[in-house]
Short mmCIF file of C-alpha atoms and ligand atoms in Angstrom, two decimals:
data_model
loop_
_atom_site.label_atom_id
_atom_site.label_comp_id
_atom_site.label_asym_id
_atom_site.label_seq_id
_atom_site.Cartn_x
_atom_site.Cartn_y
_atom_site.Cartn_z
CA MET L 178 -25.32 78.13 -50.01
CA THR L 179 -21.62 78.14 -48.96
CA CYS L 180 -21.08 76.85 -45.43
CA ARG L 181 -18.79 79.05 -43.31
CA THR L 182 -16.76 76.58 -41.32
CA LEU L 183 -14.28 77.15 -38.49
CA LEU L 184 -11.71 74.36 -38.28
CA THR L 185 -9.81 74.12 -35.00
CA GLY L 186 -6.53 72.18 -34.96
CA ALA L 187 -6.19 73.10 -38.63
CA THR L 188 -2.41 72.60 -38.71
CA GLY L 189 -2.48 69.13 -37.10
CA THR L 190 -2.32 65.72 -38.77
CA LEU L 191 -6.09 65.45 -39.11
CA GLY L 192 -6.66 69.18 -39.47
CA THR L 193 -4.43 69.43 -42.52
CA ALA L 194 -6.36 66.58 -44.17
CA LEU L 195 -9.70 68.13 -43.17
CA ARG L 196 -8.82 71.59 -44.40
CA SER L 197 -8.28 70.63 -48.03
CA ARG L 198 -11.25 68.27 -48.06
CA LEU L 199 -13.61 70.82 -46.51
CA GLY L 200 -12.44 73.34 -49.12
CA ASN L 201 -13.00 70.82 -51.93
CA ALA L 202 -16.49 70.12 -50.56
CA GLY L 203 -17.34 73.81 -50.95
CA HIS L 204 -16.85 75.08 -47.41
CA ASP L 205 -15.54 78.57 -46.79
CA VAL L 206 -12.96 77.43 -44.25
CA LEU L 207 -11.43 79.55 -41.48
CA ALA L 208 -8.48 77.66 -40.06
CA ALA L 209 -7.62 78.12 -36.39
CA SER L 210 -4.55 77.14 -34.31
CA ARG L 211 -1.86 78.89 -32.27
CA SER L 212 0.70 78.92 -35.07
CA PRO L 213 -0.31 79.65 -38.70
CA PRO L 214 -0.36 77.01 -41.42
CA SER L 215 2.43 77.13 -43.96
CA ASP L 216 0.19 78.37 -46.79
CA ASP L 217 -1.75 81.62 -46.87
CA GLY L 218 -5.42 80.51 -46.66
CA ALA L 219 -7.85 82.13 -44.17
CA TRP L 220 -6.49 81.63 -40.68
CA VAL L 221 -7.08 83.01 -37.20
CA ALA L 222 -4.93 82.70 -34.09
CA MET L 223 -6.68 80.82 -31.31
CA ASN L 224 -5.47 79.43 -28.00
CA LEU L 225 -8.00 77.09 -26.42
CA ALA L 226 -5.97 76.92 -23.21
CA ASP L 227 -6.51 80.57 -22.35
CA GLY L 228 -9.43 81.47 -24.60
CA THR L 229 -7.55 83.89 -26.84
CA GLY L 230 -9.22 84.40 -30.21
CA ILE L 231 -12.16 82.06 -29.73
CA ARG L 232 -15.01 84.55 -29.75
CA GLY L 233 -13.68 86.54 -32.66
CA ALA L 234 -13.12 83.41 -34.72
CA ILE L 235 -16.57 81.96 -34.12
CA ALA L 236 -18.62 85.14 -34.53
CA ASP L 237 -19.58 84.52 -38.14
CA VAL L 238 -19.52 80.79 -38.80
CA ASP L 239 -22.28 78.18 -39.39
CA VAL L 240 -20.35 75.05 -38.49
CA VAL L 241 -17.34 74.32 -36.26
CA VAL L 242 -15.19 71.23 -36.91
CA HIS L 243 -13.24 70.84 -33.67
CA ALA L 244 -10.02 68.89 -34.24
CA ALA L 245 -7.63 70.73 -31.91
CA THR L 246 -6.03 68.63 -29.20
CA ALA L 247 -3.06 68.48 -26.85
CA ALA L 248 -2.51 64.71 -26.82
CA THR L 249 1.00 65.04 -25.41
CA GLY L 250 0.47 68.30 -23.56
CA ASP L 251 -2.06 69.71 -21.09
CA SER L 252 -5.14 67.90 -22.44
CA GLU L 253 -7.26 68.96 -19.47
CA ALA L 254 -6.65 72.66 -20.30
CA VAL L 255 -6.98 72.26 -24.08
CA ASP L 256 -9.34 69.34 -24.67
CA VAL L 257 -11.66 69.78 -21.71
CA ARG L 258 -11.59 73.42 -20.65
CA GLY L 259 -10.83 74.60 -24.18
CA THR L 260 -13.77 72.64 -25.59
CA GLU L 261 -16.03 74.11 -22.89
CA ARG L 262 -14.92 77.65 -23.88
CA LEU L 263 -15.45 76.90 -27.54
CA LEU L 264 -18.98 75.56 -26.85
CA GLU L 265 -19.91 78.60 -24.82
CA ALA L 266 -18.81 80.89 -27.59
CA ALA L 267 -20.54 78.71 -30.21
CA ALA L 268 -23.83 78.86 -28.23
CA ASP L 269 -23.62 82.66 -28.01
CA ALA L 270 -22.83 82.93 -31.76
CA GLY L 271 -25.73 80.63 -32.76
CA VAL L 272 -23.55 78.00 -34.49
CA SER L 273 -25.72 75.32 -36.07
CA ASN L 274 -23.40 72.31 -35.64
CA VAL L 275 -20.22 71.67 -33.66
CA VAL L 276 -18.55 68.52 -35.01
CA TYR L 277 -16.34 67.09 -32.29
CA VAL L 278 -13.63 64.61 -33.30
CA SER L 279 -12.99 61.91 -30.71
CA ILE L 280 -11.32 58.51 -30.47
CA VAL L 281 -12.82 55.00 -30.36
CA GLY L 282 -12.66 53.64 -26.81
CA VAL L 283 -12.35 56.92 -24.88
CA ASP L 284 -15.17 55.90 -22.54
CA GLU L 285 -13.69 52.42 -21.86
CA ILE L 286 -9.91 52.88 -21.66
CA PRO L 287 -8.90 54.89 -18.57
CA TYR L 288 -5.80 56.48 -20.14
CA SER L 289 -5.65 60.10 -18.88
CA TYR L 290 -5.79 61.65 -22.36
CA TYR L 291 -8.78 59.43 -23.20
CA ARG L 292 -10.49 60.47 -19.94
CA HIS L 293 -10.12 64.08 -21.03
CA LYS L 294 -11.52 63.28 -24.48
CA ALA L 295 -14.49 61.52 -22.81
CA ALA L 296 -15.04 64.58 -20.58
CA ALA L 297 -14.97 66.81 -23.70
CA GLU L 298 -17.58 64.52 -25.35
CA ARG L 299 -19.81 64.89 -22.31
CA ALA L 300 -19.41 68.71 -22.44
CA VAL L 301 -20.42 68.62 -26.12
CA GLU L 302 -23.48 66.50 -25.34
CA ALA L 303 -24.49 68.72 -22.42
CA SER L 304 -24.11 71.97 -24.34
CA SER L 305 -27.07 73.82 -25.81
CA VAL L 306 -25.20 73.93 -29.16
CA PRO L 307 -26.39 71.36 -31.73
CA SER L 308 -23.59 68.88 -32.24
CA THR L 309 -22.12 65.80 -33.84
CA ILE L 310 -19.57 63.49 -32.22
CA VAL L 311 -17.49 61.24 -34.46
CA ARG L 312 -14.91 58.83 -33.11
CA ALA L 313 -12.02 57.53 -35.20
CA THR L 314 -9.39 54.87 -34.62
CA GLN L 315 -5.61 55.64 -34.62
CA PHE L 316 -4.16 57.05 -37.79
CA HIS L 317 -1.50 55.05 -39.65
CA SER L 318 0.85 58.02 -39.12
CA PHE L 319 0.40 57.72 -35.36
CA VAL L 320 1.43 54.04 -35.39
CA PHE L 321 4.30 54.88 -37.72
CA ASP L 322 5.61 57.61 -35.36
CA LEU L 323 5.32 55.20 -32.41
CA LEU L 324 7.42 52.58 -34.25
CA GLU L 325 9.89 55.20 -35.44
CA SER L 326 10.54 56.03 -31.77
CA VAL L 327 11.92 52.51 -31.18
CA ALA L 328 13.43 51.90 -34.63
CA ARG L 329 16.99 52.79 -33.60
CA LEU L 330 17.03 50.50 -30.61
CA PRO L 331 18.76 47.11 -31.00
CA VAL L 332 15.66 45.40 -29.55
CA TRP L 333 12.15 46.87 -29.78
CA PRO L 334 10.25 46.84 -26.49
CA LEU L 335 6.57 47.08 -27.49
CA PRO L 336 3.15 46.23 -26.07
CA THR L 337 2.88 43.57 -28.74
CA ALA L 338 -0.59 42.34 -27.73
CA PHE L 339 -2.31 45.74 -27.98
CA ARG L 340 -4.99 45.61 -30.64
CA LEU L 341 -5.29 48.59 -33.02
CA GLN L 342 -7.25 49.33 -36.17
CA PRO L 343 -5.28 52.09 -37.89
CA ILE L 344 -6.76 54.22 -40.66
CA ASP L 345 -5.38 56.46 -43.35
CA VAL L 346 -5.91 60.04 -42.13
CA GLY L 347 -7.25 61.14 -45.51
CA GLU L 348 -9.95 58.46 -45.34
CA ALA L 349 -10.85 59.46 -41.78
CA ALA L 350 -11.02 63.10 -42.83
CA ALA L 351 -13.26 62.26 -45.80
CA ALA L 352 -15.66 60.48 -43.44
CA ILE L 353 -15.67 63.37 -40.96
CA VAL L 354 -16.31 65.98 -43.72
CA GLU L 355 -19.64 64.26 -44.44
CA TYR L 356 -20.83 65.40 -41.00
CA ALA L 357 -19.78 69.02 -41.45
CA THR L 358 -23.20 70.29 -42.42
CA SER L 359 -25.73 72.50 -40.67
CA GLU L 360 -27.56 69.30 -39.62
CA PRO L 361 -26.34 68.07 -36.21
CA ALA L 362 -26.33 64.26 -36.00
CA GLY L 363 -25.43 63.50 -32.36
CA ARG L 364 -23.08 60.55 -31.80
CA VAL L 365 -22.52 58.98 -35.21
CA PRO L 366 -21.05 55.57 -36.13
CA ASP L 367 -17.33 55.15 -35.54
CA VAL L 368 -14.74 55.52 -38.29
CA GLY L 369 -12.24 52.66 -38.28
CA GLY L 370 -9.45 51.32 -40.42
CA PRO L 371 -9.78 48.21 -42.62
CA GLU L 372 -8.23 45.67 -40.22
CA VAL L 373 -7.63 45.05 -36.53
CA ARG L 374 -4.03 44.06 -35.91
CA THR L 375 -1.82 43.59 -32.86
CA VAL L 376 1.07 45.96 -32.29
CA GLY L 377 3.32 42.94 -32.81
CA GLU L 378 1.85 42.36 -36.29
CA LEU L 379 1.99 46.05 -37.15
CA ALA L 380 5.64 46.22 -35.97
CA ARG L 381 6.67 43.20 -38.05
CA THR L 382 5.12 44.71 -41.16
CA TYR L 383 6.91 48.00 -40.46
CA ARG L 384 10.18 46.12 -39.82
CA ASP L 385 9.89 44.32 -43.19
CA ALA L 386 9.04 47.55 -45.02
CA LYS L 387 12.10 49.24 -43.46
CA GLY L 388 14.34 46.21 -44.09
CA LEU L 389 15.35 46.09 -40.45
CA GLY L 390 16.17 42.88 -38.59
CA ARG L 391 15.47 43.90 -35.02
CA PRO L 392 13.82 41.49 -32.60
CA LEU L 393 10.60 42.56 -30.81
CA VAL L 394 10.21 42.03 -27.09
CA ARG L 395 6.90 42.16 -25.32
CA LEU L 396 6.72 45.15 -22.97
CA PRO L 397 4.69 43.92 -20.03
CA LEU L 398 2.29 46.72 -19.09
CA PRO L 399 0.01 46.27 -16.07
CA GLY L 400 -3.24 48.14 -15.43
CA LYS L 401 -6.62 48.81 -16.95
CA THR L 402 -5.39 51.03 -19.76
CA ALA L 403 -3.15 48.32 -21.08
CA SER L 404 -5.79 45.59 -20.64
CA GLY L 405 -8.29 47.80 -22.50
CA PHE L 406 -5.95 48.13 -25.48
CA ARG L 407 -5.21 44.37 -25.33
CA SER L 408 -8.93 43.59 -25.31
CA GLY L 409 -9.48 45.74 -28.40
CA ASP L 410 -11.52 48.42 -26.64
CA GLY L 411 -9.93 50.97 -28.97
CA THR L 412 -11.19 49.19 -32.07
CA CYS L 413 -14.49 49.01 -33.94
CA PRO L 414 -14.23 45.85 -36.15
CA ASP L 415 -17.80 46.31 -37.44
CA ARG L 416 -16.93 49.80 -38.71
CA THR L 417 -14.18 49.26 -41.28
CA VAL L 418 -14.59 52.54 -43.11
CA GLY L 419 -10.99 52.93 -44.33
CA THR L 420 -9.68 50.81 -47.21
CA VAL L 421 -5.95 51.51 -47.08
CA THR L 422 -4.27 48.75 -45.05
CA TRP L 423 -1.31 49.31 -42.76
CA ARG L 424 0.85 47.18 -45.10
CA GLU L 425 -0.14 49.31 -48.11
CA TRP L 426 0.37 52.55 -46.23
CA VAL L 427 3.70 51.67 -44.67
CA THR L 428 5.07 50.16 -47.89
CA ALA L 429 4.23 53.32 -49.81
CA ARG L 430 5.71 55.47 -47.02
CA CYS L 431 8.98 53.53 -46.95
CA ASP L 432 9.42 53.28 -50.75
N1 NAP T 542 -3.71 60.93 -33.96
C1 NAP T 542 -4.56 59.91 -34.02
O1 NAP T 542 -4.18 58.77 -34.28
C2 NAP T 542 -6.05 60.18 -33.78
C3 NAP T 542 -6.95 59.12 -33.93
C4 NAP T 542 -8.33 59.34 -33.74
C5 NAP T 542 -8.78 60.58 -33.40
N2 NAP T 542 -7.85 61.60 -33.19
C6 NAP T 542 -8.38 62.92 -32.83
O2 NAP T 542 -8.26 63.73 -33.96
C7 NAP T 542 -8.08 65.10 -33.55
C8 NAP T 542 -6.81 65.66 -34.18
O3 NAP T 542 -5.70 64.87 -33.77
P1 NAP T 542 -4.27 65.02 -34.46
O4 NAP T 542 -3.53 63.79 -34.18
O5 NAP T 542 -4.48 65.51 -35.85
O6 NAP T 542 -3.64 66.21 -33.56
P2 NAP T 542 -2.25 66.96 -33.78
O7 NAP T 542 -1.58 66.54 -35.06
O8 NAP T 542 -1.48 66.85 -32.50
O9 NAP T 542 -2.69 68.47 -33.97
C9 NAP T 542 -3.23 69.22 -32.91
C10 NAP T 542 -3.76 70.56 -33.43
O10 NAP T 542 -4.30 71.28 -32.30
C11 NAP T 542 -3.69 72.56 -32.25
N3 NAP T 542 -3.57 72.96 -30.86
C12 NAP T 542 -2.80 72.35 -29.89
N4 NAP T 542 -2.90 73.05 -28.75
C13 NAP T 542 -3.78 74.08 -28.99
C14 NAP T 542 -4.25 75.15 -28.18
N5 NAP T 542 -3.87 75.34 -26.88
N6 NAP T 542 -5.14 76.03 -28.72
C15 NAP T 542 -5.54 75.87 -30.02
N7 NAP T 542 -5.09 74.92 -30.84
C16 NAP T 542 -4.21 74.01 -30.31
C17 NAP T 542 -2.35 72.41 -32.96
O11 NAP T 542 -1.86 73.62 -33.52
P3 NAP T 542 -0.95 74.65 -32.68
O12 NAP T 542 0.05 73.81 -31.93
O13 NAP T 542 -0.34 75.56 -33.72
O14 NAP T 542 -1.88 75.39 -31.80
C18 NAP T 542 -2.73 71.45 -34.09
O15 NAP T 542 -3.29 72.15 -35.15
C19 NAP T 542 -8.06 65.06 -32.01
O16 NAP T 542 -9.33 65.30 -31.53
C20 NAP T 542 -7.67 63.62 -31.70
O17 NAP T 542 -8.11 63.20 -30.45
C21 NAP T 542 -6.53 61.43 -33.40
#
C-alpha cells in the first residue's frame, strides 16, 4: 500500500534530498514549506510559526517526516512551538508515525538552537502520536558553507579544535527514509559521517581543494557550548553510517 507522507521543510537542504528519496521509495509525498519548491510536485503552504496550513496538510496522511527548522531564525517559534502545533494536529488526524529529524549532541551542548531542538524532541516523546526520533551529524554542505564564510579573509579565524563528523546529506536522507514507515521506532541509532575530524583538519582539506594559501588561526571560544564541540559531544564515532568522506565530497564540489 502506498504511504501518504507529509514532508515538512521540503525545500531545505535535507528536505530536498528526502523528497526525491521518499518518492523513489514509493511514498506519495506532500511537500510543505512556506515557499514552494522549484518543481511542480505536490506541495502545500505551511507556516509552523503561526500554524497556517498545518491542519489542512496533515488531514489525510499516514506518516509525517518533520525536517523543517529555523536554525538561523526564531527556532523557539518554529522548532519548539511549531513542532508542538504539528504534533497536536497529527494526534487529531490519527497519524501513525511522526519522524522527527534532530542533531547529535542536542541534549549535551547548550547552544540555544540545540536547546530548542532538545525541547522539540521532548515534545515528540511526550505526545500521544507514535513517533521516531533520528539524530544526524552536520552535513558536509553545512561545513562547506561555514568555511565559505571565511574564505575571502586573509586569515581564517576558526574554532580549530571543534570536533565534527560531517555526512553527505544524501546518505543521511537515505538512512532517515528507512524510518518513514507506519511503524514508529522511538529514538533510533544516530546517523553519522564516516570520520570525526577537527575543524582545523576540515579547513585544511577545504583550503587544499580550493587551492588557497590562507593561514588558520584558532578562534578562542569560551563556554560550555564550545567545550562541548571540542569534546566531540556532537559526534557519534560508533555510528559511521555515511561513506563519503569530507575530502571526497569537497574535492568533487571544488572540481
Ligand atoms: N544542516 C545540518 O548540518 C543538519 C545536521 C543534522 C540535522 N539537521 C536537521 O535536519 C533538519 C533539516 O535541516 P536543514 O539544514 O535541511 O534545514 P534548511 O536547509 O535550513 O531548511 C529548512 C526548511 O524549513 C522550512 N521552514 C523554515 N521556517 C519555516 C516555518 N516557519 N514554517 C514552515 N517551514 C519552515 C524552510 O522552507 P521555507 O523557508 O520556504 O519555509 C526549509 O524547507 C533540521 O531538523 C535540522 O536540525 C541539520
